PDB file of C-alpha atoms in Angstrom:
ATOM      1  CA  UNK A   1       0.235  -0.088   0.015  1.00  0.00           C
ATOM      2  CA  UNK A   2       2.820   2.501   1.076  1.00  0.00           C
ATOM      3  CA  UNK A   3       3.305   4.970  -2.469  1.00  0.00           C
ATOM      4  CA  UNK A   4       7.301   4.367  -2.098  1.00  0.00           C
ATOM      5  CA  UNK A   5       9.345   7.776  -1.905  1.00  0.00           C
ATOM      6  CA  UNK A   6       9.776  10.391  -5.709  1.00  0.00           C
ATOM      7  CA  UNK A   7       7.200   8.106  -7.149  1.00  0.00           C
ATOM      8  CA  UNK A   8       4.835  10.063  -7.285  1.00  0.00           C
ATOM      9  CA  UNK A   9       4.580  13.349  -9.809  1.00  0.00           C
ATOM     10  CA  UNK A  10       4.949  16.504  -7.549  1.00  0.00           C
ATOM     11  CA  UNK A  11       1.611  18.182  -8.416  1.00  0.00           C
ATOM     12  CA  UNK A  12      -0.240  14.645  -7.092  1.00  0.00           C
ATOM     13  CA  UNK A  13       1.901  14.470  -3.317  1.00  0.00           C
ATOM     14  CA  UNK A  14       0.817  18.687  -3.023  1.00  0.00           C
ATOM     15  CA  UNK A  15      -2.742  17.633  -3.974  1.00  0.00           C
ATOM     16  CA  UNK A  16      -2.631  14.309  -1.518  1.00  0.00           C
ATOM     17  CA  UNK A  17      -1.304  16.147   1.067  1.00  0.00           C
ATOM     18  CA  UNK A  18      -4.186  19.054   0.026  1.00  0.00           C
ATOM     19  CA  UNK A  19      -6.650  16.432   0.999  1.00  0.00           C
ATOM     20  CA  UNK A  20      -5.886  15.017   3.882  1.00  0.00           C
ATOM     21  CA  UNK A  21      -4.606  17.987   5.960  1.00  0.00           C
ATOM     22  CA  UNK A  22      -8.098  19.238   7.053  1.00  0.00           C
ATOM     23  CA  UNK A  23      -9.347  15.047   8.233  1.00  0.00           C
ATOM     24  CA  UNK A  24      -5.633  15.695  10.353  1.00  0.00           C
ATOM     25  CA  UNK A  25      -7.011  18.623  12.089  1.00  0.00           C
ATOM     26  CA  UNK A  26     -10.702  16.986  12.566  1.00  0.00           C
ATOM     27  CA  UNK A  27      -8.361  13.965  13.987  1.00  0.00           C
ATOM     28  CA  UNK A  28      -6.931  16.593  16.087  1.00  0.00           C
ATOM     29  CA  UNK A  29      -9.265  17.618  17.842  1.00  0.00           C
ATOM     30  CA  UNK A  30     -11.138  14.432  18.101  1.00  0.00           C
ATOM     31  CA  UNK A  31      -8.342  13.137  20.388  1.00  0.00           C
ATOM     32  CA  UNK A  32      -8.229  16.216  22.526  1.00  0.00           C
ATOM     33  CA  UNK A  33     -11.337  15.544  22.512  1.00  0.00           C
ATOM     34  CA  UNK A  34     -11.718  12.009  23.489  1.00  0.00           C
ATOM     35  CA  UNK A  35      -9.296  11.575  26.721  1.00  0.00           C
ATOM     36  CA  UNK A  36     -10.392  15.375  28.088  1.00  0.00           C
ATOM     37  CA  UNK A  37     -13.079  13.820  28.394  1.00  0.00           C
ATOM     38  CA  UNK A  38     -12.511   9.524  29.096  1.00  0.00           C
ATOM     39  CA  UNK A  39      -8.591  10.080  30.555  1.00  0.00           C
ATOM     40  CA  UNK A  40      -8.595   5.978  30.812  1.00  0.00           C
ATOM     41  CA  UNK A  41      -9.176   5.673  26.954  1.00  0.00           C
ATOM     42  CA  UNK A  42      -5.565   6.829  26.830  1.00  0.00           C
ATOM     43  CA  UNK A  43      -4.088   3.210  27.226  1.00  0.00           C
ATOM     44  CA  UNK A  44      -5.838   1.944  23.904  1.00  0.00           C
ATOM     45  CA  UNK A  45      -5.744   4.481  22.283  1.00  0.00           C
ATOM     46  CA  UNK A  46      -2.328   3.823  22.101  1.00  0.00           C
ATOM     47  CA  UNK A  47      -2.625  -0.269  20.970  1.00  0.00           C
ATOM     48  CA  UNK A  48      -4.800   1.119  18.683  1.00  0.00           C
ATOM     49  CA  UNK A  49      -1.861   3.331  16.921  1.00  0.00           C
ATOM     50  CA  UNK A  50       0.764   0.848  17.684  1.00  0.00           C
ATOM     51  CA  UNK A  51      -2.045  -2.077  15.895  1.00  0.00           C
ATOM     52  CA  UNK A  52      -1.734  -0.797  13.112  1.00  0.00           C
ATOM     53  CA  UNK A  53       1.745   0.684  13.086  1.00  0.00           C
ATOM     54  CA  UNK A  54       2.528  -3.596  13.541  1.00  0.00           C
ATOM     55  CA  UNK A  55       0.532  -4.927  11.040  1.00  0.00           C
ATOM     56  CA  UNK A  56       1.104  -2.079   8.052  1.00  0.00           C
ATOM     57  CA  UNK A  57       5.376  -2.398   8.646  1.00  0.00           C
ATOM     58  CA  UNK A  58       4.494  -6.684   7.821  1.00  0.00           C
ATOM     59  CA  UNK A  59       5.162  -5.459   4.141  1.00  0.00           C
ATOM     60  CA  UNK A  60       4.717  -8.046   1.615  1.00  0.00           C
ATOM     61  CA  UNK A  61       7.260  -8.079  -1.931  1.00  0.00           C
ATOM     62  CA  UNK A  62       6.219  -5.091  -3.339  1.00  0.00           C
ATOM     63  CA  UNK A  63       4.760  -4.671  -6.634  1.00  0.00           C
ATOM     64  CA  UNK A  64       5.423  -1.774  -9.073  1.00  0.00           C
ATOM     65  CA  UNK A  65       6.049   1.300  -6.402  1.00  0.00           C
ATOM     66  CA  UNK A  66       3.896  -0.057  -3.439  1.00  0.00           C
ATOM     67  CA  UNK A  67       3.295  -3.696  -1.697  1.00  0.00           C
ATOM     68  CA  UNK A  68       1.343  -5.072   0.549  1.00  0.00           C
ATOM     69  CA  UNK A  69       0.319  -5.927   4.417  1.00  0.00           C
ATOM     70  CA  UNK A  70      -2.289  -5.734   6.713  1.00  0.00           C
ATOM     71  CA  UNK A  71      -3.366  -1.907   7.251  1.00  0.00           C
ATOM     72  CA  UNK A  72      -4.202  -2.328  11.153  1.00  0.00           C
ATOM     73  CA  UNK A  73      -6.342   0.574  11.390  1.00  0.00           C
ATOM     74  CA  UNK A  74     -10.384  -0.511  11.276  1.00  0.00           C
ATOM     75  CA  UNK A  75     -10.092  -2.152  14.946  1.00  0.00           C
ATOM     76  CA  UNK A  76      -9.410   2.289  16.307  1.00  0.00           C
ATOM     77  CA  UNK A  77     -12.160   3.293  13.881  1.00  0.00           C
ATOM     78  CA  UNK A  78     -14.596   1.354  15.109  1.00  0.00           C
ATOM     79  CA  UNK A  79     -13.410   2.053  18.998  1.00  0.00           C
ATOM     80  CA  UNK A  80     -12.882   5.264  18.578  1.00  0.00           C
ATOM     81  CA  UNK A  81     -14.141   6.574  15.008  1.00  0.00           C
ATOM     82  CA  UNK A  82     -12.474   6.971  12.375  1.00  0.00           C
ATOM     83  CA  UNK A  83     -11.146  11.046  13.427  1.00  0.00           C
ATOM     84  CA  UNK A  84      -8.791   9.379  14.815  1.00  0.00           C
ATOM     85  CA  UNK A  85      -7.294   7.427  12.280  1.00  0.00           C
ATOM     86  CA  UNK A  86      -5.640   9.921  10.414  1.00  0.00           C
ATOM     87  CA  UNK A  87      -3.665  11.877  13.691  1.00  0.00           C
ATOM     88  CA  UNK A  88      -2.754   8.459  15.096  1.00  0.00           C
ATOM     89  CA  UNK A  89      -1.781   6.825  10.834  1.00  0.00           C
ATOM     90  CA  UNK A  90       0.258   9.645  10.456  1.00  0.00           C
ATOM     91  CA  UNK A  91       2.840   9.314  13.001  1.00  0.00           C
ATOM     92  CA  UNK A  92       2.893   6.004  11.762  1.00  0.00           C
ATOM     93  CA  UNK A  93       3.233   6.123   8.194  1.00  0.00           C
ATOM     94  CA  UNK A  94       6.318   9.190   9.369  1.00  0.00           C
ATOM     95  CA  UNK A  95       7.563   6.338  11.670  1.00  0.00           C
ATOM     96  CA  UNK A  96       7.548   3.813   9.129  1.00  0.00           C
ATOM     97  CA  UNK A  97       9.036   6.754   6.229  1.00  0.00           C
ATOM     98  CA  UNK A  98      11.749   7.333   8.826  1.00  0.00           C
ATOM     99  CA  UNK A  99      12.992   3.898  10.231  1.00  0.00           C
ATOM    100  CA  UNK A 100      11.614   2.613   8.381  1.00  0.00           C
ATOM    101  CA  UNK A 101      11.929   3.166   4.825  1.00  0.00           C
ATOM    102  CA  UNK A 102       8.671   1.330   4.034  1.00  0.00           C
ATOM    103  CA  UNK A 103       6.889   4.708   2.600  1.00  0.00           C
ATOM    104  CA  UNK A 104       8.016   7.683   2.000  1.00  0.00           C
ATOM    105  CA  UNK A 105       7.737  11.599   3.178  1.00  0.00           C
ATOM    106  CA  UNK A 106       6.396  13.024  -0.752  1.00  0.00           C
ATOM    107  CA  UNK A 107       4.502  10.715  -0.506  1.00  0.00           C
ATOM    108  CA  UNK A 108       3.317  10.637   3.178  1.00  0.00           C
ATOM    109  CA  UNK A 109      -0.253  12.819   1.869  1.00  0.00           C
ATOM    110  CA  UNK A 110      -1.315  10.349  -0.526  1.00  0.00           C
ATOM    111  CA  UNK A 111      -0.549   6.829   1.836  1.00  0.00           C
ATOM    112  CA  UNK A 112      -2.210   8.854   4.775  1.00  0.00           C
ATOM    113  CA  UNK A 113      -5.598   8.733   2.492  1.00  0.00           C
ATOM    114  CA  UNK A 114      -5.449   5.764   1.732  1.00  0.00           C
ATOM    115  CA  UNK A 115      -5.129   3.949   4.871  1.00  0.00           C
ATOM    116  CA  UNK A 116      -5.586   6.212   7.658  1.00  0.00           C
ATOM    117  CA  UNK A 117      -8.660   7.891   5.753  1.00  0.00           C
ATOM    118  CA  UNK A 118     -10.377   6.091   3.590  1.00  0.00           C
ATOM    119  CA  UNK A 119     -10.203   2.923   5.088  1.00  0.00           C
ATOM    120  CA  UNK A 120     -11.517   3.775   8.257  1.00  0.00           C
ATOM    121  CA  UNK A 121     -14.211   5.708   7.299  1.00  0.00           C
ATOM    122  CA  UNK A 122     -15.249   2.611   5.309  1.00  0.00           C
ATOM    123  CA  UNK A 123     -14.733   0.252   7.992  1.00  0.00           C
ATOM    124  CA  UNK A 124     -17.012   2.474  10.554  1.00  0.00           C
ATOM    125  CA  UNK A 125     -19.516   3.213   7.784  1.00  0.00           C
ATOM    126  CA  UNK A 126     -20.044  -1.157   7.823  1.00  0.00           C
ATOM    127  CA  UNK A 127     -19.678  -1.099  11.931  1.00  0.00           C
ATOM    128  CA  UNK A 128     -22.362   1.530  11.518  1.00  0.00           C
ATOM    129  CA  UNK A 129     -23.929  -0.546   9.307  1.00  0.00           C
ATOM    130  CA  UNK A 130     -23.640  -4.004  10.827  1.00  0.00           C
ATOM    131  CA  UNK A 131     -24.783  -2.781  13.971  1.00  0.00           C
ATOM    132  CA  UNK A 132     -28.001  -1.260  11.917  1.00  0.00           C
ATOM    133  CA  UNK A 133     -28.723  -4.713  10.705  1.00  0.00           C
ATOM    134  CA  UNK A 134     -28.046  -6.608  14.171  1.00  0.00           C
ATOM    135  CA  UNK A 135     -25.184  -8.917  13.695  1.00  0.00           C
ATOM    136  CA  UNK A 136     -23.137  -9.383  16.099  1.00  0.00           C
ATOM    137  CA  UNK A 137     -20.246  -7.470  17.811  1.00  0.00           C
ATOM    138  CA  UNK A 138     -17.338  -9.702  16.440  1.00  0.00           C
ATOM    139  CA  UNK A 139     -19.168 -10.394  12.850  1.00  0.00           C
ATOM    140  CA  UNK A 140     -19.495  -6.456  12.199  1.00  0.00           C
ATOM    141  CA  UNK A 141     -15.853  -5.840  13.238  1.00  0.00           C
ATOM    142  CA  UNK A 142     -14.700  -8.388  11.357  1.00  0.00           C
ATOM    143  CA  UNK A 143     -16.428  -7.026   8.214  1.00  0.00           C
ATOM    144  CA  UNK A 144     -15.599  -3.553   8.882  1.00  0.00           C
ATOM    145  CA  UNK A 145     -11.530  -4.209   9.174  1.00  0.00           C
ATOM    146  CA  UNK A 146     -11.629  -6.582   6.786  1.00  0.00           C
ATOM    147  CA  UNK A 147     -13.136  -4.153   3.711  1.00  0.00           C
ATOM    148  CA  UNK A 148     -11.713  -2.127   5.625  1.00  0.00           C
ATOM    149  CA  UNK A 149      -8.189  -3.170   4.698  1.00  0.00           C
ATOM    150  CA  UNK A 150      -9.703  -3.590   0.022  1.00  0.00           C
ATOM    151  CA  UNK A 151     -10.606   0.266   0.721  1.00  0.00           C
ATOM    152  CA  UNK A 152      -7.355   1.467   1.467  1.00  0.00           C
ATOM    153  CA  UNK A 153      -5.884  -0.661  -1.547  1.00  0.00           C
ATOM    154  CA  UNK A 154      -8.755   0.487  -3.499  1.00  0.00           C
ATOM    155  CA  UNK A 155      -7.468   4.073  -3.196  1.00  0.00           C
ATOM    156  CA  UNK A 156      -4.277   3.567  -3.785  1.00  0.00           C
ATOM    157  CA  UNK A 157      -5.186   2.012  -7.529  1.00  0.00           C
ATOM    158  CA  UNK A 158      -6.866   5.087  -7.643  1.00  0.00           C
ATOM    159  CA  UNK A 159      -3.560   6.972  -7.000  1.00  0.00           C
ATOM    160  CA  UNK A 160      -1.457   5.608  -9.488  1.00  0.00           C
ATOM    161  CA  UNK A 161      -3.669   5.249 -12.128  1.00  0.00           C
ATOM    162  CA  UNK A 162      -4.031   8.869 -11.722  1.00  0.00           C
ATOM    163  CA  UNK A 163      -0.379   8.962 -11.292  1.00  0.00           C
ATOM    164  CA  UNK A 164       0.547   6.617 -14.582  1.00  0.00           C
ATOM    165  CA  UNK A 165      -3.081   5.945 -16.246  1.00  0.00           C
ATOM    166  CA  UNK A 166      -2.658   2.960 -19.313  1.00  0.00           C
ATOM    167  CA  UNK A 167      -1.588   4.318 -22.342  1.00  0.00           C
ATOM    168  CA  UNK A 168      -4.029   2.502 -24.282  1.00  0.00           C
ATOM    169  CA  UNK A 169      -6.994   1.929 -21.747  1.00  0.00           C
ATOM    170  CA  UNK A 170      -6.054   5.147 -19.852  1.00  0.00           C
ATOM    171  CA  UNK A 171      -7.650   5.477 -16.100  1.00  0.00           C
ATOM    172  CA  UNK A 172     -10.022   2.697 -15.329  1.00  0.00           C
ATOM    173  CA  UNK A 173      -6.924   0.351 -17.544  1.00  0.00           C
ATOM    174  CA  UNK A 174      -5.270   1.481 -15.414  1.00  0.00           C
ATOM    175  CA  UNK A 175      -7.196   0.740 -12.102  1.00  0.00           C
ATOM    176  CA  UNK A 176      -8.049  -2.850 -13.612  1.00  0.00           C
ATOM    177  CA  UNK A 177      -3.981  -3.158 -13.754  1.00  0.00           C
ATOM    178  CA  UNK A 178      -2.980  -1.937 -10.558  1.00  0.00           C
ATOM    179  CA  UNK A 179      -6.157  -3.284  -8.173  1.00  0.00           C
ATOM    180  CA  UNK A 180      -5.947  -6.514 -10.360  1.00  0.00           C
ATOM    181  CA  UNK A 181      -2.060  -6.896  -8.457  1.00  0.00           C
ATOM    182  CA  UNK A 182      -3.056  -6.084  -5.720  1.00  0.00           C
ATOM    183  CA  UNK A 183      -6.636  -8.434  -5.083  1.00  0.00           C
ATOM    184  CA  UNK A 184      -3.842 -11.127  -5.447  1.00  0.00           C
ATOM    185  CA  UNK A 185      -2.290 -11.185  -2.260  1.00  0.00           C
ATOM    186  CA  UNK A 186      -4.515  -8.135  -0.137  1.00  0.00           C
ATOM    187  CA  UNK A 187      -7.785 -10.569  -0.297  1.00  0.00           C
ATOM    188  CA  UNK A 188      -6.443 -13.878   2.325  1.00  0.00           C
ATOM    189  CA  UNK A 189      -4.895 -10.274   4.242  1.00  0.00           C
ATOM    190  CA  UNK A 190      -7.778  -8.295   4.205  1.00  0.00           C
ATOM    191  CA  UNK A 191      -9.557 -12.457   6.121  1.00  0.00           C
ATOM    192  CA  UNK A 192      -6.736 -12.531   8.366  1.00  0.00           C
ATOM    193  CA  UNK A 193      -6.772  -9.214   9.594  1.00  0.00           C
ATOM    194  CA  UNK A 194     -10.419  -8.959  10.296  1.00  0.00           C
ATOM    195  CA  UNK A 195      -9.855 -12.584  12.167  1.00  0.00           C
ATOM    196  CA  UNK A 196      -6.943 -10.713  14.074  1.00  0.00           C
ATOM    197  CA  UNK A 197      -8.639  -7.852  14.947  1.00  0.00           C
ATOM    198  CA  UNK A 198     -11.629  -9.731  16.503  1.00  0.00           C
ATOM    199  CA  UNK A 199      -9.181 -11.582  18.697  1.00  0.00           C
ATOM    200  CA  UNK A 200      -7.547  -9.072  19.441  1.00  0.00           C
ATOM    201  CA  UNK A 201     -11.262  -7.099  20.265  1.00  0.00           C
ATOM    202  CA  UNK A 202     -11.593  -9.863  22.635  1.00  0.00           C
ATOM    203  CA  UNK A 203      -8.417  -9.649  24.464  1.00  0.00           C
ATOM    204  CA  UNK A 204      -8.375  -6.059  25.548  1.00  0.00           C
ATOM    205  CA  UNK A 205     -12.291  -6.070  26.459  1.00  0.00           C
ATOM    206  CA  UNK A 206     -12.100  -8.630  28.254  1.00  0.00           C
ATOM    207  CA  UNK A 207     -14.538 -11.218  29.938  1.00  0.00           C
ATOM    208  CA  UNK A 208     -17.628  -8.552  29.035  1.00  0.00           C
ATOM    209  CA  UNK A 209     -21.325  -8.936  27.726  1.00  0.00           C
ATOM    210  CA  UNK A 210     -20.511  -8.375  23.727  1.00  0.00           C
ATOM    211  CA  UNK A 211     -22.465  -5.735  23.282  1.00  0.00           C
ATOM    212  CA  UNK A 212     -20.809  -3.548  25.556  1.00  0.00           C
ATOM    213  CA  UNK A 213     -16.700  -5.095  23.807  1.00  0.00           C
ATOM    214  CA  UNK A 214     -16.134  -1.631  21.793  1.00  0.00           C
ATOM    215  CA  UNK A 215     -17.323   0.600  24.357  1.00  0.00           C
ATOM    216  CA  UNK A 216     -15.168  -0.814  27.521  1.00  0.00           C
ATOM    217  CA  UNK A 217     -12.303  -0.218  25.074  1.00  0.00           C
ATOM    218  CA  UNK A 218     -13.346   3.846  24.191  1.00  0.00           C
ATOM    219  CA  UNK A 219     -13.613   4.386  27.965  1.00  0.00           C
ATOM    220  CA  UNK A 220     -17.160   4.619  28.063  1.00  0.00           C
ATOM    221  CA  UNK A 221     -18.838   1.789  29.890  1.00  0.00           C
ATOM    222  CA  UNK A 222     -17.202  -0.163  33.330  1.00  0.00           C
TER     223      UNK A 222
END
């Protein structure tokens, strides 16, 4: 997913930074509000960031300027809302770019938009839909984490296609090409991430009623 340093044209880098900036500012405001109202959520907020850092650092062999790995953003998006993941994701991506040469500084805005904005918002929407349909917490969390992961890679495919449209088929053909390459590795990874996220939720929430797990992790109940 991480688009490597120098791979996107300069104007694309600036555009993705500009698109991501408002989400980052909104995330800062949201985190400050959470910590002011529920300071007991501090540790689980840090755990959400650490979970995203570890999973998104597990990259598989790169394909055409990017790579495949879980994202780990669905957990934090469900527990604390999608806005906070823009900030946690920015921290994760910055450290990975500086310490692991995973992604880059010029492509940070693009990577932030796909992994820490689009993915978490899709996860949160699916979580809400699952609850509205009466699905169990575990099933809703699985779908949110797995499909949020896939949404991140669809976004990356679009970003790469915008930068490098196919000489014959144009933008659409390029999206299909990049998406087809990612699909080979990302679908099983997304399923694995969904299952792992449910396990982590159960481990952190402890033995509480199914419906209370997420509120306990968010510091909203005891």
